[in-house]
Amino acid sequence: QVQLVQSGAEVTRPGASVRISCKASGYTFTDYFIYWVRQAPGQGLEWMGFINPSGGSTTYAQNFQGRVAMTMDTSTRTVFMELSSLTSEDTAIYYCARGLRSTTCYWGQGTLVTVSS
Amino acid sequence: DVVMTQSPLSLPVTLGQPASISCRSSQSLVHSDGNTYLNWFQQRPGQSPRRLIYKVSTRDSGVPDRFSGSGSGTDFTLKISRVEAEDLGVYYCMQGSQPKYTFGQGTKLEIK
């Protein structure tokens, strides 16, 4: 069965970077984009961008341009999302997802990132 | 970016009664391929989001038929024919017609 398993919770300092992983299984890795969506405490969903595992091309939301990098390792079927220059406003649950737009949709379990001094 | 505006933001409902959520986009969501990529997601408290409907009106597998989606162009609606207790949570629309997707602010469905 399709699974997206994310790395564990992170606590980090303002100004630092964080890298979250999302390991895919149960399907052909290169056939589906992987999206990243975040949710600050008590807030709504915010689309961050996606990576195409077939080639590695990326598209990022304007709000994160220059501060986010989505990469992948096809040998381990893992996608990474790195966010830099963190502030307290980046404290959120970060989700990876497959098939947001029209194919069967799957979500990772979410990764809590806490930015605190 | 396309701005998605939902209303209402809070929707008190009586169990067994219908409910309706509106979603409007700042520009047409008709894609160059002819599809309209307007989706609805449900998020129950403490859970990851779950997609209910894609391409305006197609229900995802396992979604009860009391959920229906409609609309075109820039105006879309999610309807629940008879609200059940398990339907409580926050509902989001999302457009996938532009390269950079966007979500609505969310509508909290709660018991009246």
Short mmCIF file of C-alpha atoms in Angstrom, two decimals:
data_model
loop_
_atom_site.label_atom_id
_atom_site.label_comp_id
_atom_site.label_asym_id
_atom_site.label_seq_id
_atom_site.Cartn_x
_atom_site.Cartn_y
_atom_site.Cartn_z
CA GLN A 1 0.00 0.00 0.00
CA VAL A 2 1.07 3.58 -0.60
CA GLN A 3 2.79 5.18 2.36
CA LEU A 4 4.54 8.48 2.98
CA VAL A 5 6.55 8.36 6.18
CA GLN A 6 8.04 11.59 7.46
CA SER A 7 10.95 12.21 9.78
CA GLY A 8 10.43 13.10 13.41
CA ALA A 9 9.79 16.33 15.22
CA GLU A 10 12.44 19.05 15.18
CA VAL A 11 13.26 21.84 17.60
CA THR A 12 15.51 24.52 16.22
CA ARG A 13 16.67 28.09 16.73
CA PRO A 14 15.72 31.28 14.89
CA GLY A 15 17.98 31.83 11.92
CA ALA A 16 18.75 28.15 11.53
CA SER A 17 17.60 25.71 8.85
CA VAL A 18 15.57 22.54 9.10
CA ARG A 19 15.48 19.54 6.77
CA ILE A 20 12.52 17.17 6.80
CA SER A 21 12.33 13.88 4.92
CA CYS A 22 9.41 12.05 3.37
CA LYS A 23 10.00 8.41 2.41
CA ALA A 24 7.64 6.97 -0.18
CA SER A 25 6.71 3.35 -0.64
CA GLY A 26 4.11 1.23 -2.39
CA TYR A 27 4.22 2.85 -5.81
CA THR A 28 6.59 3.89 -8.58
CA PHE A 29 8.43 6.79 -6.99
CA THR A 30 9.01 8.76 -10.19
CA ASP A 31 5.38 8.65 -11.31
CA TYR A 32 3.95 11.23 -8.88
CA PHE A 33 4.83 14.70 -7.70
CA ILE A 34 5.42 15.16 -3.98
CA TYR A 35 3.91 18.28 -2.44
CA TRP A 36 4.66 20.06 0.82
CA VAL A 37 1.94 21.76 2.86
CA ARG A 38 2.32 23.35 6.26
CA GLN A 39 -0.04 24.30 9.07
CA ALA A 40 0.89 26.73 11.81
CA PRO A 41 -0.75 26.18 15.22
CA GLY A 42 -4.45 26.93 15.00
CA GLN A 43 -4.09 28.12 11.41
CA GLY A 44 -5.05 26.87 7.96
CA LEU A 45 -3.23 24.88 5.33
CA GLU A 46 -0.48 26.61 3.35
CA TRP A 47 0.82 25.16 0.08
CA MET A 48 4.61 25.36 -0.10
CA GLY A 49 5.50 23.73 -3.40
CA PHE A 50 6.31 20.46 -5.07
CA ILE A 51 9.04 18.37 -6.60
CA ASN A 52 8.76 16.12 -9.61
CA PRO A 53 10.73 12.99 -8.73
CA SER A 54 11.12 12.32 -12.44
CA GLY A 55 13.94 14.75 -13.06
CA GLY A 56 13.83 16.78 -9.86
CA SER A 57 12.17 19.96 -11.15
CA THR A 58 10.55 22.09 -8.48
CA THR A 59 7.91 24.78 -8.11
CA TYR A 60 7.72 26.87 -4.96
CA ALA A 61 5.08 29.18 -3.54
CA GLN A 62 6.03 32.83 -3.74
CA ASN A 63 6.01 33.10 0.07
CA PHE A 64 8.89 30.62 0.32
CA GLN A 65 10.89 31.50 -2.78
CA GLY A 66 14.58 31.77 -1.92
CA ARG A 67 14.16 30.10 1.45
CA VAL A 68 12.97 26.60 0.57
CA ALA A 69 14.64 23.78 -1.29
CA MET A 70 13.00 20.49 -2.21
CA THR A 71 15.31 17.68 -3.23
CA MET A 72 15.16 13.93 -3.60
CA ASP A 73 17.13 10.72 -3.46
CA THR A 74 15.69 8.22 -5.89
CA SER A 75 17.83 5.40 -4.50
CA THR A 76 16.02 5.64 -1.16
CA ARG A 77 12.70 6.94 -2.57
CA THR A 78 12.96 9.92 -0.26
CA VAL A 79 12.07 13.55 -0.76
CA PHE A 80 13.56 16.30 1.40
CA MET A 81 12.29 19.77 2.22
CA GLU A 82 14.77 22.25 3.66
CA LEU A 83 13.63 25.61 4.98
CA SER A 84 16.20 28.20 5.97
CA SER A 85 16.34 31.49 7.90
CA LEU A 86 13.72 30.19 10.30
CA THR A 87 11.65 32.45 12.53
CA SER A 88 9.01 31.68 15.14
CA GLU A 89 6.41 32.04 12.39
CA ASP A 90 7.78 28.90 10.78
CA THR A 91 6.65 26.85 13.76
CA ALA A 92 4.18 24.48 12.17
CA ILE A 93 3.32 20.95 11.19
CA TYR A 94 4.81 20.18 7.79
CA TYR A 95 3.11 17.59 5.62
CA CYS A 96 4.23 15.85 2.46
CA ALA A 97 1.51 14.61 0.14
CA ARG A 98 1.02 12.83 -3.14
CA GLY A 99 -1.77 13.38 -5.61
CA LEU A 100 -3.08 16.66 -4.24
CA ARG A 101 -4.62 17.65 -7.55
CA SER A 102 -6.39 14.70 -9.13
CA THR A 103 -4.83 11.27 -8.64
CA THR A 104 -5.38 9.29 -5.45
CA CYS A 105 -4.32 11.50 -2.59
CA TYR A 106 -2.04 10.39 0.25
CA TRP A 107 -0.59 12.37 3.10
CA GLY A 108 2.34 11.85 5.38
CA GLN A 109 1.75 11.87 9.12
CA GLY A 110 3.18 15.36 9.50
CA THR A 111 6.36 16.66 11.13
CA LEU A 112 6.20 19.27 13.88
CA VAL A 113 8.89 21.92 13.59
CA THR A 114 9.29 24.22 16.57
CA VAL A 115 11.42 27.33 16.21
CA SER A 116 12.34 28.75 19.57
CA SER A 117 15.24 30.53 21.18
CA ASP B 1 -1.20 33.80 -7.09
CA VAL B 2 -4.84 32.77 -7.15
CA VAL B 3 -6.64 33.84 -3.98
CA MET B 4 -9.24 31.41 -2.66
CA THR B 5 -11.96 32.91 -0.46
CA GLN B 6 -14.23 30.67 1.58
CA SER B 7 -17.46 31.57 3.34
CA PRO B 8 -18.54 31.28 5.98
CA LEU B 9 -15.43 30.80 8.09
CA SER B 10 -17.51 29.28 10.86
CA LEU B 11 -20.60 27.16 10.25
CA PRO B 12 -22.69 26.07 13.23
CA VAL B 13 -24.88 23.17 12.19
CA THR B 14 -27.53 20.91 13.65
CA LEU B 15 -26.89 17.20 13.21
CA GLY B 16 -29.07 15.80 10.47
CA GLN B 17 -29.42 19.16 8.75
CA PRO B 18 -27.72 20.22 5.51
CA ALA B 19 -24.65 22.42 5.30
CA SER B 20 -23.08 24.40 2.49
CA ILE B 21 -19.66 26.04 2.09
CA SER B 22 -18.77 28.49 -0.64
CA CYS B 23 -15.37 28.94 -2.26
CA ARG B 24 -14.52 31.68 -4.73
CA SER B 25 -11.33 32.10 -6.70
CA SER B 26 -9.77 35.36 -7.85
CA GLN B 27 -9.54 34.02 -11.39
CA SER B 28 -11.05 31.26 -13.45
CA LEU B 29 -9.91 27.77 -12.49
CA VAL B 30 -10.43 26.28 -15.93
CA HIS B 31 -7.11 24.71 -16.85
CA SER B 32 -5.71 24.74 -20.38
CA ASP B 33 -6.42 20.98 -20.49
CA GLY B 34 -10.13 21.67 -20.00
CA ASN B 35 -10.29 20.42 -16.43
CA THR B 36 -11.12 22.53 -13.40
CA TYR B 37 -8.85 21.56 -10.53
CA LEU B 38 -10.89 22.62 -7.54
CA ASN B 39 -10.64 20.24 -4.63
CA TRP B 40 -12.14 20.01 -1.15
CA PHE B 41 -10.32 18.71 1.92
CA GLN B 42 -11.57 17.80 5.37
CA GLN B 43 -9.41 18.00 8.47
CA ARG B 44 -10.75 16.47 11.65
CA PRO B 45 -9.22 17.62 14.94
CA GLY B 46 -5.74 16.22 15.43
CA GLN B 47 -5.65 14.49 12.05
CA SER B 48 -3.93 14.98 8.72
CA PRO B 49 -6.11 16.47 5.99
CA ARG B 50 -8.13 14.16 3.78
CA ARG B 51 -9.29 14.96 0.29
CA LEU B 52 -13.03 14.56 -0.22
CA ILE B 53 -13.62 15.86 -3.72
CA TYR B 54 -11.43 16.61 -6.72
CA LYS B 55 -12.05 18.32 -10.02
CA VAL B 56 -15.08 20.15 -8.60
CA SER B 57 -17.43 17.21 -8.15
CA THR B 58 -15.70 13.81 -8.13
CA ARG B 59 -15.80 12.15 -4.73
CA ASP B 60 -12.72 10.33 -3.54
CA SER B 61 -12.97 6.65 -2.78
CA GLY B 62 -14.72 5.99 0.51
CA VAL B 63 -16.28 9.44 0.80
CA PRO B 64 -19.97 9.21 1.74
CA ASP B 65 -22.42 10.35 -0.91
CA ARG B 66 -23.84 12.96 1.44
CA PHE B 67 -20.87 15.07 0.31
CA SER B 68 -21.21 16.76 -3.07
CA GLY B 69 -19.31 19.43 -4.93
CA SER B 70 -20.47 21.77 -7.64
CA GLY B 71 -19.58 24.96 -9.42
CA SER B 72 -17.63 26.32 -12.33
CA GLY B 73 -15.28 29.10 -13.30
CA THR B 74 -14.70 30.99 -10.07
CA ASP B 75 -17.60 29.90 -7.83
CA PHE B 76 -17.75 26.55 -6.11
CA THR B 77 -19.77 24.90 -3.36
CA LEU B 78 -19.38 21.93 -1.06
CA LYS B 79 -22.65 20.56 0.27
CA ILE B 80 -23.34 18.04 3.00
CA SER B 81 -26.88 16.74 2.68
CA ARG B 82 -27.23 15.67 6.32
CA VAL B 83 -24.46 16.48 8.75
CA GLU B 84 -23.25 13.67 10.95
CA ALA B 85 -21.07 13.96 14.05
CA GLU B 86 -18.03 12.59 12.20
CA ASP B 87 -18.23 15.50 9.74
CA LEU B 88 -17.15 18.05 12.30
CA GLY B 89 -13.83 19.69 11.56
CA VAL B 90 -12.37 22.21 9.14
CA TYR B 91 -12.97 22.18 5.39
CA TYR B 92 -10.62 23.70 2.84
CA CYS B 93 -10.94 24.32 -0.84
CA MET B 94 -7.77 24.23 -2.93
CA GLN B 95 -7.07 25.18 -6.51
CA GLY B 96 -4.61 23.18 -8.59
CA SER B 97 -5.25 24.85 -11.93
CA GLN B 98 -2.38 27.32 -11.69
CA PRO B 99 1.19 26.02 -11.26
CA LYS B 100 1.26 27.39 -7.70
CA TYR B 101 -1.64 25.89 -5.80
CA THR B 102 -3.49 27.77 -3.09
CA PHE B 103 -5.87 26.87 -0.26
CA GLY B 104 -8.84 28.75 1.08
CA GLN B 105 -8.77 29.96 4.69
CA GLY B 106 -10.84 27.05 5.93
CA THR B 107 -14.39 26.73 7.24
CA LYS B 108 -14.93 25.29 10.69
CA LEU B 109 -17.99 23.07 10.86
CA GLU B 110 -19.24 22.87 14.43
CA ILE B 111 -22.31 21.85 16.38
CA LYS B 112 -24.92 24.53 16.92
#
